[in-house]
mmCIF file of C-alpha atoms in Angstrom:
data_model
loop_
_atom_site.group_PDB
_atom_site.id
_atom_site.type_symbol
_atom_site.label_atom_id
_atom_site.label_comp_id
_atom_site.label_asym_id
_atom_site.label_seq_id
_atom_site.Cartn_x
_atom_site.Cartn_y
_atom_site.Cartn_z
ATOM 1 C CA UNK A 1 0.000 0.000 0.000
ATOM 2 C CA UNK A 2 1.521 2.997 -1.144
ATOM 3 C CA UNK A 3 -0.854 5.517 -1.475
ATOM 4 C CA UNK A 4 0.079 8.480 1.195
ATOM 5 C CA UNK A 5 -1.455 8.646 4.177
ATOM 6 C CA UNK A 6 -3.890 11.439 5.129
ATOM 7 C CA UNK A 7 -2.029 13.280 7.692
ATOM 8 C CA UNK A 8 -1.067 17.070 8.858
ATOM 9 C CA UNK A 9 2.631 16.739 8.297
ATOM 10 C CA UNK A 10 3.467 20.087 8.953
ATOM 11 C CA UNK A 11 1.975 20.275 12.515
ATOM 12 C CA UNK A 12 2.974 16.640 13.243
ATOM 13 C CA UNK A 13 4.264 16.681 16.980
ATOM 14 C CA UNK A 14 6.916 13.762 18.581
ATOM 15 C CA UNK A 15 4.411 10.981 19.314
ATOM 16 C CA UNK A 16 3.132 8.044 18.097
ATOM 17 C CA UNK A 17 1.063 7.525 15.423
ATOM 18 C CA UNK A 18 -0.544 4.028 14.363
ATOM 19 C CA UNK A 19 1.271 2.917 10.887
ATOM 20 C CA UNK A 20 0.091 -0.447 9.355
ATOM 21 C CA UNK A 21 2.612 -2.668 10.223
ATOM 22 C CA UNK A 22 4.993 -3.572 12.912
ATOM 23 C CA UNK A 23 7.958 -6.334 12.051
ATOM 24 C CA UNK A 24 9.220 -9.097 14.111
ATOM 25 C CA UNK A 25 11.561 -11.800 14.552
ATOM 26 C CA UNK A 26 11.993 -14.358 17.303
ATOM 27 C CA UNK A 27 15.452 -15.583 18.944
ATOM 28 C CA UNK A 28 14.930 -19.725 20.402
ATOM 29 C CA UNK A 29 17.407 -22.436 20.883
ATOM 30 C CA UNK A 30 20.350 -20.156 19.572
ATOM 31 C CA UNK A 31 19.190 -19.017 16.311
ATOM 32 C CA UNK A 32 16.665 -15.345 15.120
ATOM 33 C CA UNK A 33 13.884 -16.531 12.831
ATOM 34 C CA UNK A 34 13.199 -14.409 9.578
ATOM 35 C CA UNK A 35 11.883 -10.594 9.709
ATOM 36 C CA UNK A 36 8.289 -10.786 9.513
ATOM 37 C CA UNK A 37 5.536 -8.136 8.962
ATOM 38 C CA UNK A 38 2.534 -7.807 10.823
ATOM 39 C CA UNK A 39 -0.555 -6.149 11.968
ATOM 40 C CA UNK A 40 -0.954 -6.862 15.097
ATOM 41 C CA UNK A 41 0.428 -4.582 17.296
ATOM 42 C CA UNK A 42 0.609 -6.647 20.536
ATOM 43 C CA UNK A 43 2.727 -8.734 22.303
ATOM 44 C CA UNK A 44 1.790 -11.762 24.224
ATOM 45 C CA UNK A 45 4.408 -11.911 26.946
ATOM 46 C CA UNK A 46 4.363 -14.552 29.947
ATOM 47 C CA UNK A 47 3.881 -13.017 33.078
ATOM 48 C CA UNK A 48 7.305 -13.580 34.902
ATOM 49 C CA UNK A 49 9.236 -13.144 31.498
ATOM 50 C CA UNK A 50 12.585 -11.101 32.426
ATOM 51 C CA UNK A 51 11.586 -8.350 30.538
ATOM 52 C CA UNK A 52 9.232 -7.276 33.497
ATOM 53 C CA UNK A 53 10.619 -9.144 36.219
ATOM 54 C CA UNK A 54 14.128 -7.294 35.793
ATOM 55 C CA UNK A 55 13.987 -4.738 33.230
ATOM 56 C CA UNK A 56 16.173 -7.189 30.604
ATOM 57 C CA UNK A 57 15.454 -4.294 28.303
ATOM 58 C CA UNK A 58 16.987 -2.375 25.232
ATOM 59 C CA UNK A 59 15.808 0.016 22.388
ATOM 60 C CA UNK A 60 16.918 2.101 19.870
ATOM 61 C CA UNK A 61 15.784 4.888 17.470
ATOM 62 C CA UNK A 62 16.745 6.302 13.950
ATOM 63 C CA UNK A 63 15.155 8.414 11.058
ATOM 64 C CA UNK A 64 14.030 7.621 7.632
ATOM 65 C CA UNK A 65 14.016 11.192 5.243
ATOM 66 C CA UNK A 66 12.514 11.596 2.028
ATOM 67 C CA UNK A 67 14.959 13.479 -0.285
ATOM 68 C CA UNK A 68 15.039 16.197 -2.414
ATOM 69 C CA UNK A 69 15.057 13.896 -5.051
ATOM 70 C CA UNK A 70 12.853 12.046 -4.193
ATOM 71 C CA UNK A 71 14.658 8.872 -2.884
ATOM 72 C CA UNK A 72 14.853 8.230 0.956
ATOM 73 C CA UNK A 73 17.592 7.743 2.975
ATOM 74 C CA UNK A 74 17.841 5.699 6.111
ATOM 75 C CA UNK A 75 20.698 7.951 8.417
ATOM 76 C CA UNK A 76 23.410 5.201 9.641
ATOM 77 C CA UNK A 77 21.372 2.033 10.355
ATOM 78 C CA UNK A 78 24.175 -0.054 10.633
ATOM 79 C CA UNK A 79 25.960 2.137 13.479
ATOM 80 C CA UNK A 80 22.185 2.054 15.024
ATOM 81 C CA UNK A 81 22.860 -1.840 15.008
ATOM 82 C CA UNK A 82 26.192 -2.094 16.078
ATOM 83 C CA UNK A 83 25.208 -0.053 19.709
ATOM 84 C CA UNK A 84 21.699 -1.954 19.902
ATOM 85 C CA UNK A 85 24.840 -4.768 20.566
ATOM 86 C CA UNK A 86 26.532 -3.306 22.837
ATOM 87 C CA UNK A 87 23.551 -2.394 25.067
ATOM 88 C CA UNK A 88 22.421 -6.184 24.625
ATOM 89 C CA UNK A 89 26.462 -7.010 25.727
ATOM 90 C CA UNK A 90 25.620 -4.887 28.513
ATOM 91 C CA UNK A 91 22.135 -6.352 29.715
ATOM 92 C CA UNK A 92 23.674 -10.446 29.142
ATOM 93 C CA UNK A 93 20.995 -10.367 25.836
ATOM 94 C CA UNK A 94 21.696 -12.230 22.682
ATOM 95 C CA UNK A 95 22.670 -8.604 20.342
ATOM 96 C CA UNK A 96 20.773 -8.779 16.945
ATOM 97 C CA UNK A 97 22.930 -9.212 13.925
ATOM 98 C CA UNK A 98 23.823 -6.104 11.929
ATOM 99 C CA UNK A 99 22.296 -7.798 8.757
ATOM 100 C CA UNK A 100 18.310 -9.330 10.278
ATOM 101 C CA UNK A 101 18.715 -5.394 11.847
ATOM 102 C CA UNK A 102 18.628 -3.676 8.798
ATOM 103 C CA UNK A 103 16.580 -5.950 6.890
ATOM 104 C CA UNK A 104 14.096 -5.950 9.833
ATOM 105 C CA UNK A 105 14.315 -2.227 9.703
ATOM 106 C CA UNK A 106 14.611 -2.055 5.552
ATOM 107 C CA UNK A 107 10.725 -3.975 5.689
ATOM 108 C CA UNK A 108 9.183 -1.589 8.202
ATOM 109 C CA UNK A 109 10.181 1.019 5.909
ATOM 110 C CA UNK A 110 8.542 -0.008 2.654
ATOM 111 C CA UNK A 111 5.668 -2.080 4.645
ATOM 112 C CA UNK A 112 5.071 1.913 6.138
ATOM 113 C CA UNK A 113 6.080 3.803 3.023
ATOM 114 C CA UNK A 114 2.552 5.583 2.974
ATOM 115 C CA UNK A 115 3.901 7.463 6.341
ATOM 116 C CA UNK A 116 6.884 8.608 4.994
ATOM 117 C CA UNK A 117 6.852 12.366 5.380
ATOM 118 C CA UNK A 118 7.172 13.937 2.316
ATOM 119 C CA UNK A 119 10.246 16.713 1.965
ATOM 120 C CA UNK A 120 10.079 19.915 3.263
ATOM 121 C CA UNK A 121 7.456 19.202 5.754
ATOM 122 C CA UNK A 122 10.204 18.957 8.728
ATOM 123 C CA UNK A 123 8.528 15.740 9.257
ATOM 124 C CA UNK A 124 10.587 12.125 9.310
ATOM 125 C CA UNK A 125 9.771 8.479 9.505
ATOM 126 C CA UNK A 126 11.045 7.298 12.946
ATOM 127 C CA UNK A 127 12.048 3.676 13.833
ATOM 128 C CA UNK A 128 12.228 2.398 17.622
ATOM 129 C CA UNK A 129 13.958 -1.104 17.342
ATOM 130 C CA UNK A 130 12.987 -2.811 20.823
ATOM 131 C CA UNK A 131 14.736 -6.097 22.291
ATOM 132 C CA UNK A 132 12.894 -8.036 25.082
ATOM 133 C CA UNK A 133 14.011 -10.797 27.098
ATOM 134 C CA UNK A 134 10.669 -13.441 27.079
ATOM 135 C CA UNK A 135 11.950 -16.546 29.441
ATOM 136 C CA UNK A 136 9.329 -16.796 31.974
ATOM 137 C CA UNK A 137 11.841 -16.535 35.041
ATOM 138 C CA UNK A 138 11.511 -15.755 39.056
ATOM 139 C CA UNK A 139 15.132 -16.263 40.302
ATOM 140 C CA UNK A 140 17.836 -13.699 39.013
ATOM 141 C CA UNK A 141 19.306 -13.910 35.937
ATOM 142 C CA UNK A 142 19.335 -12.998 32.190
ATOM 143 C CA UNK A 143 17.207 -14.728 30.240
ATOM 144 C CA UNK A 144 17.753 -16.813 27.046
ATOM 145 C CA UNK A 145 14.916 -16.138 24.363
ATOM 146 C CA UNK A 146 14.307 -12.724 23.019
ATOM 147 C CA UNK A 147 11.895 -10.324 20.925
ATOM 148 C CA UNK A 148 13.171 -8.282 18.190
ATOM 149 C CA UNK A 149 10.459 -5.619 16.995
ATOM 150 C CA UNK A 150 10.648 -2.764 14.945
ATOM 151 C CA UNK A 151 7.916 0.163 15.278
ATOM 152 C CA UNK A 152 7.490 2.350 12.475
ATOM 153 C CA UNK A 153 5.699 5.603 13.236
ATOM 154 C CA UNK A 154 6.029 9.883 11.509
ATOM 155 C CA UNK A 155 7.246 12.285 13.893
ATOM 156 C CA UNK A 156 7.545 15.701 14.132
ATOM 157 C CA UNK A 157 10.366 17.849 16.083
ATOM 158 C CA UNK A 158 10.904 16.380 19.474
ATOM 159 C CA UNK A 159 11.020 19.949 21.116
ATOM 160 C CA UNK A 160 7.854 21.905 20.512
ATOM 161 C CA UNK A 161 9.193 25.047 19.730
ATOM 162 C CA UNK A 162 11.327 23.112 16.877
ATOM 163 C CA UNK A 163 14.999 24.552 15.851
ATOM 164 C CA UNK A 164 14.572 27.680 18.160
ATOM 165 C CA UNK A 165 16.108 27.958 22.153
ATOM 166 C CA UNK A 166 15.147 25.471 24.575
ATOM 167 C CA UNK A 167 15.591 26.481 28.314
ATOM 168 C CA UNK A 168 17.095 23.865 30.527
ATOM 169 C CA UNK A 169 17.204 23.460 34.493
ATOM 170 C CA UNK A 170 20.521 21.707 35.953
ATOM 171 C CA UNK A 171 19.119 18.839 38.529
ATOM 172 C CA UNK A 172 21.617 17.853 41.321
ATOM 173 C CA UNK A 173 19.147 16.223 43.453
ATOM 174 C CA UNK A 174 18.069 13.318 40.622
ATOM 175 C CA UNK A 175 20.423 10.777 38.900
ATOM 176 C CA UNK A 176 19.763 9.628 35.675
ATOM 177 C CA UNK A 177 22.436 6.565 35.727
ATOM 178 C CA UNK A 178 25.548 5.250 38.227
ATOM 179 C CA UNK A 179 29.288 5.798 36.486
ATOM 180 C CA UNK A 180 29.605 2.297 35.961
ATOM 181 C CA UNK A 181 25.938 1.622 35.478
ATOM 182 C CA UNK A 182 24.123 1.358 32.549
ATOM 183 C CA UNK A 183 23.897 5.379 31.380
ATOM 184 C CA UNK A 184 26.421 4.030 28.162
ATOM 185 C CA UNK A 185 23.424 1.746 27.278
ATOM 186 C CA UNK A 186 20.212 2.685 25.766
ATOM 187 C CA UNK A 187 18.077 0.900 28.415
ATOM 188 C CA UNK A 188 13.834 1.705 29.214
ATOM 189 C CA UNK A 189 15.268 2.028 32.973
ATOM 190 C CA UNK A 190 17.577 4.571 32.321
ATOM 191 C CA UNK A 191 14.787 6.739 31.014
ATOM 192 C CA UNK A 192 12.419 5.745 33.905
ATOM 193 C CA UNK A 193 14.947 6.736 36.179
ATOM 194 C CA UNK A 194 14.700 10.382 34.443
ATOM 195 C CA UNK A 195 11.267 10.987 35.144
ATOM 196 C CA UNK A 196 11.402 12.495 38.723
ATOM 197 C CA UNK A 197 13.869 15.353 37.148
ATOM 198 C CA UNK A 198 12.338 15.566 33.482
ATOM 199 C CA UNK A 199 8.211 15.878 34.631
ATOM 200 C CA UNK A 200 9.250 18.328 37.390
ATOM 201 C CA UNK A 201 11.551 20.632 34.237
ATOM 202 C CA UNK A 202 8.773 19.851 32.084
ATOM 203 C CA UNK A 203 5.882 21.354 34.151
ATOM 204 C CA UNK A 204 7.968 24.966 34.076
ATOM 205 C CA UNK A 205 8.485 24.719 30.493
ATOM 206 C CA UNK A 206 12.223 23.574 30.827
ATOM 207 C CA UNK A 207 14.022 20.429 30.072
ATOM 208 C CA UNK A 208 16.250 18.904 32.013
ATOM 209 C CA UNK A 209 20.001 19.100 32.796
ATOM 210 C CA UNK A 210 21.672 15.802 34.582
ATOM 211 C CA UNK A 211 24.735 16.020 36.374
ATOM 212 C CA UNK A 212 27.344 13.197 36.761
ATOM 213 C CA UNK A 213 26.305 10.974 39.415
ATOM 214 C CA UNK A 214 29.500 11.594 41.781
ATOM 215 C CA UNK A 215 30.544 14.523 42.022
ATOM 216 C CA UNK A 216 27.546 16.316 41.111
ATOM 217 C CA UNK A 217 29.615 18.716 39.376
ATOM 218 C CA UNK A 218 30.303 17.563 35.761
ATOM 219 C CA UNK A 219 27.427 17.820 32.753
ATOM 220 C CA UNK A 220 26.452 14.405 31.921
ATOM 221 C CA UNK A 221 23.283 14.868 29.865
ATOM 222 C CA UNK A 222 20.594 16.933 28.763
ATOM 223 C CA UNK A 223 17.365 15.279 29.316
ATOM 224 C CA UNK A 224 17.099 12.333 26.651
ATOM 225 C CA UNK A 225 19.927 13.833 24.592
ATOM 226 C CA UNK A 226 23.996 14.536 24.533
ATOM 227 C CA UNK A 227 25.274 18.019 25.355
ATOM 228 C CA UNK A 228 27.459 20.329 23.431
ATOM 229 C CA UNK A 229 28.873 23.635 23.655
ATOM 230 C CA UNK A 230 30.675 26.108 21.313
ATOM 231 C CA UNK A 231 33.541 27.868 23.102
ATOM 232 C CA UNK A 232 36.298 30.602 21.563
ATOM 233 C CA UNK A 233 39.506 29.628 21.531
ATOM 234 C CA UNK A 234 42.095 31.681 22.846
ATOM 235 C CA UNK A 235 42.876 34.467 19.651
ATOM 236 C CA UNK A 236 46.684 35.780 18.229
ATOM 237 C CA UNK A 237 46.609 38.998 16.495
ATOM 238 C CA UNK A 238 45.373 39.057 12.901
ATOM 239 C CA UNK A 239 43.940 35.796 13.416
ATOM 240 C CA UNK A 240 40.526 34.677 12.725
ATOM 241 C CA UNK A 241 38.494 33.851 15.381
ATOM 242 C CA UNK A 242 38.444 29.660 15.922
ATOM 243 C CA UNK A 243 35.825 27.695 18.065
ATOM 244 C CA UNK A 244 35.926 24.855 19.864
ATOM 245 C CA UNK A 245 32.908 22.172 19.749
ATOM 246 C CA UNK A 246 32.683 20.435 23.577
ATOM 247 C CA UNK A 247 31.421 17.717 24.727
ATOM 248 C CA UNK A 248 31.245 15.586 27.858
ATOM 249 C CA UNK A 249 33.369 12.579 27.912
ATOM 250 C CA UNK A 250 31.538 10.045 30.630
ATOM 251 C CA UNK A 251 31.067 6.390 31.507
ATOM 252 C CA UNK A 252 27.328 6.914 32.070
ATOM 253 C CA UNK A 253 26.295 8.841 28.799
ATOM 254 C CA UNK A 254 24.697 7.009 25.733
ATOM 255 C CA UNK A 255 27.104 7.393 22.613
ATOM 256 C CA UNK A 256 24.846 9.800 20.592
ATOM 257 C CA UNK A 257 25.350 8.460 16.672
ATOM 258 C CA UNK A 258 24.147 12.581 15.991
ATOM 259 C CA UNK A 259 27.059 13.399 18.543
ATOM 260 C CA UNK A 260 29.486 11.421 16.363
ATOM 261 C CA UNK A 261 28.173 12.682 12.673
ATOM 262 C CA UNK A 262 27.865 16.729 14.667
ATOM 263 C CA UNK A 263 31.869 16.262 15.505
ATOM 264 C CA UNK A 264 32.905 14.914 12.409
ATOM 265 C CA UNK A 265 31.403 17.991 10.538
ATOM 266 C CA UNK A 266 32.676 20.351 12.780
ATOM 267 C CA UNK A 267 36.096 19.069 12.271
ATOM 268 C CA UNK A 268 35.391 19.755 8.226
ATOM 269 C CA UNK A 269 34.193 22.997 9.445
ATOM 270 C CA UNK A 270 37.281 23.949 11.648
ATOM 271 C CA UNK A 271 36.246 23.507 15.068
ATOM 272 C CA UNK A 272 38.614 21.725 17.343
ATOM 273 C CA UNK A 273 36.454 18.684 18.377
ATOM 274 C CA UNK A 274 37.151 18.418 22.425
ATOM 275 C CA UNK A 275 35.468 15.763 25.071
ATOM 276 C CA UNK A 276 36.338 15.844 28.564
ATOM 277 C CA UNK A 277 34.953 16.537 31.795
ATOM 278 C CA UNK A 278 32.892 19.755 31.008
ATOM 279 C CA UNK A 279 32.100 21.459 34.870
ATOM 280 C CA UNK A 280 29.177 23.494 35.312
ATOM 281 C CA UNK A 281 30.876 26.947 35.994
ATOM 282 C CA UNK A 282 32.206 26.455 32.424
ATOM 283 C CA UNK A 283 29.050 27.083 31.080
ATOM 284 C CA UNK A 284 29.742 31.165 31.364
ATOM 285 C CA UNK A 285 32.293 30.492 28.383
ATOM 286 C CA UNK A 286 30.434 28.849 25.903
ATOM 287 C CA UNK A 287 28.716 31.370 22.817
ATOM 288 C CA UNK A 288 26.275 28.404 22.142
ATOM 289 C CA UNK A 289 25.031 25.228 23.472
ATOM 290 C CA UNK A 290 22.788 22.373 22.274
ATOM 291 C CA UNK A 291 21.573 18.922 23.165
ATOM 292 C CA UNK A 292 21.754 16.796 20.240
ATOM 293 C CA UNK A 293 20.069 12.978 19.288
ATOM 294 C CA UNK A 294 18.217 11.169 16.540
ATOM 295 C CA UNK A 295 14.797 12.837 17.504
ATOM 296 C CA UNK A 296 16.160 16.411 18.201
ATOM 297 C CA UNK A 297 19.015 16.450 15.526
ATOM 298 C CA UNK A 298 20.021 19.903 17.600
ATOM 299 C CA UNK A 299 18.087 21.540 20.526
ATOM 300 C CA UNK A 300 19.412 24.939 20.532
ATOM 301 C CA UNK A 301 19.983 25.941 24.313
ATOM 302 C CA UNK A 302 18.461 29.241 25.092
ATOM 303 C CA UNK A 303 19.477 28.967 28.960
ATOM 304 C CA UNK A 304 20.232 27.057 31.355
ATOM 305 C CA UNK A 305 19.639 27.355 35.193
ATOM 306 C CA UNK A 306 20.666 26.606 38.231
ATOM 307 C CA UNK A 307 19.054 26.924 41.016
ATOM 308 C CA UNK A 308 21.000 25.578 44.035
ATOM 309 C CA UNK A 309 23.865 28.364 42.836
ATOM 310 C CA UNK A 310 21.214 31.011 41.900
ATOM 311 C CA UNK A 311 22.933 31.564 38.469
ATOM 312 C CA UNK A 312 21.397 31.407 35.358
ATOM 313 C CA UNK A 313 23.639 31.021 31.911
ATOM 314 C CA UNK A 314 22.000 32.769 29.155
ATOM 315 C CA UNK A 315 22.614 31.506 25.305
ATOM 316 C CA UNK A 316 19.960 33.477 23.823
ATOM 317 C CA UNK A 317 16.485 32.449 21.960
ATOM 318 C CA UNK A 318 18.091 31.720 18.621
ATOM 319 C CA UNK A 319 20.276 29.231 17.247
ATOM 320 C CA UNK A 320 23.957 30.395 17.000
ATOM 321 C CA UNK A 321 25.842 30.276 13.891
ATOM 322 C CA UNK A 322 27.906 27.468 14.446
ATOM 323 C CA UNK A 323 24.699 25.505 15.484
ATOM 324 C CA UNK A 324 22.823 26.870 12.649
ATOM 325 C CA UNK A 325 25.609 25.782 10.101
ATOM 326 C CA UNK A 326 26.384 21.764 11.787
ATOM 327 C CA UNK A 327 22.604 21.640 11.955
ATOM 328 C CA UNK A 328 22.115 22.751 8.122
ATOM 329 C CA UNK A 329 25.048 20.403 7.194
ATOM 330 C CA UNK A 330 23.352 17.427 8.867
ATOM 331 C CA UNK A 331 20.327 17.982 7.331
ATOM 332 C CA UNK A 332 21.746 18.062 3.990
ATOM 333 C CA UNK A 333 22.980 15.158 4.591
ATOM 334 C CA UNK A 334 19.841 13.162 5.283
ATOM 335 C CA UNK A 335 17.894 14.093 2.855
ATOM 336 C CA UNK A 336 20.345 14.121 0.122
ATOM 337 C CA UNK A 337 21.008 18.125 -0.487
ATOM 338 C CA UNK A 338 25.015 17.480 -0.750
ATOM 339 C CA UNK A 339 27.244 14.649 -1.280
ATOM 340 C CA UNK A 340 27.228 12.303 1.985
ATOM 341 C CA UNK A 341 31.172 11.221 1.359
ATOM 342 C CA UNK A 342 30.774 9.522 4.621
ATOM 343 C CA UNK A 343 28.608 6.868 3.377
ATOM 344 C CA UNK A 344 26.172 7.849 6.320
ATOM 345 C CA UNK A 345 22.837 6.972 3.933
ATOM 346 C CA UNK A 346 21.052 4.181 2.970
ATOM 347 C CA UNK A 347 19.610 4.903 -0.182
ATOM 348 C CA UNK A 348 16.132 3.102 -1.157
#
């Protein structure tokens, strides 16, 4: 069915909308089974399967774009595979194979074309890959059979007010994952863990700034997204000015795959590409700041706050230039506006 489906594309917020299909495959007695479509959107799950008895848990998300030409372009499914492995490492779950992950995700796609955005709308066809753990278990341990599924669904911007400032509020008294937890894995619990901090920011229009876990001092994340900020570097006569693109170098932060493409064009653009430790006080020298991920590309930073020091770090309501430009540069990448020389697109 390809016929396009009847929706408001240019008002379409971040939440889920019902698609046609769902696809599935099944790991048992050591092997996955074939991707397989379906309709049905629920899942029959024993009632002391691991998956709800301990949170045996991981997800993923990434973007499908329609292009200016026309063709769309699926932004780095294979490095979307490779960490839905490394969070299964990290939870003792069988990791699904780079290949059955992109074919899985390949069949959503054209199963869902109708709900492909078309271009220009600032609209995208999101994927959220889940892997659940189904052995019907009381005692501790990982289980052994697992539930690959792949929603398919049209989303909007993930911030409301789109690619304009966000205002965030620094949280001290919440943490979002331990140092040698399971923050570098993209786990439900980790985002359940968020909630206390992120509903509170939410109700005064804010988002939410998590510090590292201990030493309370360090910026680990912002809300569901990596941090970034755009500080001057130190200037010689006659010389232009250069920037520096920062970002926080932790053990309990989720490797954004938009971090990695964001500092790999701001390296073609010039920047000095810098992660480390990034304390809060440092916040006074940054020009710009964003929080960056597959469903926010960039979140421009209007301010952020901190209320247990009374000081508030202002970034103003716009995007910066240098945010403006990685932003644009991204963007032409996905949906095919420049050459991608970094092989970052799947091309249907």
């Amino acid at each position: 069915m390809n016929d396009t489906a009847t929706i408001d594309w240019h008002n379409l917020g971040f939440h889920y909308t019902e698609t046609d299909y769902i696809v599935r495959c099944s790991y048992h007695d050591g092997q996955w089974s074939a991707p397989r479509a379906t309709r049905n959107k629920r899942i029959e799950l024993h009632v002391a399967a691991t998956c709800l008895q301990y949170g045996q848990q991981v997800f993923e998300g990434l973007k499908a774009f329609r292009g200016v030409d026309g063709k769309v372009r699926i932004f780095r499914m294979e490095e979307n595979a490779r960490r839905m492995q490394a969070s299964a490492k990290g939870l003792c779950m069988e990791g699904v194979p780079t290949d059955l992950f992109c074919d899985a995700i390949v069949l959503a796609l054209k199963k869902n074309l109708r709900y492909l955005p078309p271009y220009e709308t600032g609209a995208t066809l999101y994927f959220r890959p889940i892997l659940l753990s189904t052995t019907p278990r009381i005692s501790v341990g990982p289980g052994r059979a697992f539930e690959f599924i792949v929603i398919a669904t049209p989303i909007g911007p993930y911030f409301p007010v789109g690619f304009l400032g966000t205002p965030f509020i620094i949280n001290r008294h919440v943490d979002r994952a331990a140092p040698l937890g399971t923050g570098q894995f993209k786990v439900g619990g980790n985002y359940a863990s968020s909630f206390r901090a992120t509903e509170v920011a939410h109700a005064m229009g804010m988002s939410c700034v998590f510090l590292d876990a201990k030493h309370k001092r360090y910026i680990d994340e912002c809300g569901a997204a990596n941090f970034f900020g755009i500080k001057p570097l130190p200037k010689r006569d006659g010389e232009l000015q250069r920037y520096a693109y920062v970002t926080p170098k932790s053990t309990s932060i989720l490797p954004s795959i938009t971090n990695d493409s964001l500092m790999t064009l701001a390296r073609e653009q010039g920047l000095q590409v810098v992660r480390r430790h990034i304390p809060v006080e440092e916040l006074s020298a940054f020009t710009e700041c964003g929080a960056c991920g597959t469903a926010a590309v960039i979140a421009p930073i209007s301010r952020i706050i901190d209320p247990d020091n009374a000081t508030t770090y202002e970034f103003g309501t716009t995007p910066g230039t240098i945010s403006r430009q990685l932003y644009n540069a991204l963007q032409d990448i996905q949906y095919g506006r420049t050459t991608d020389k970094h092989h970052w697109c799947t091309v249907l």
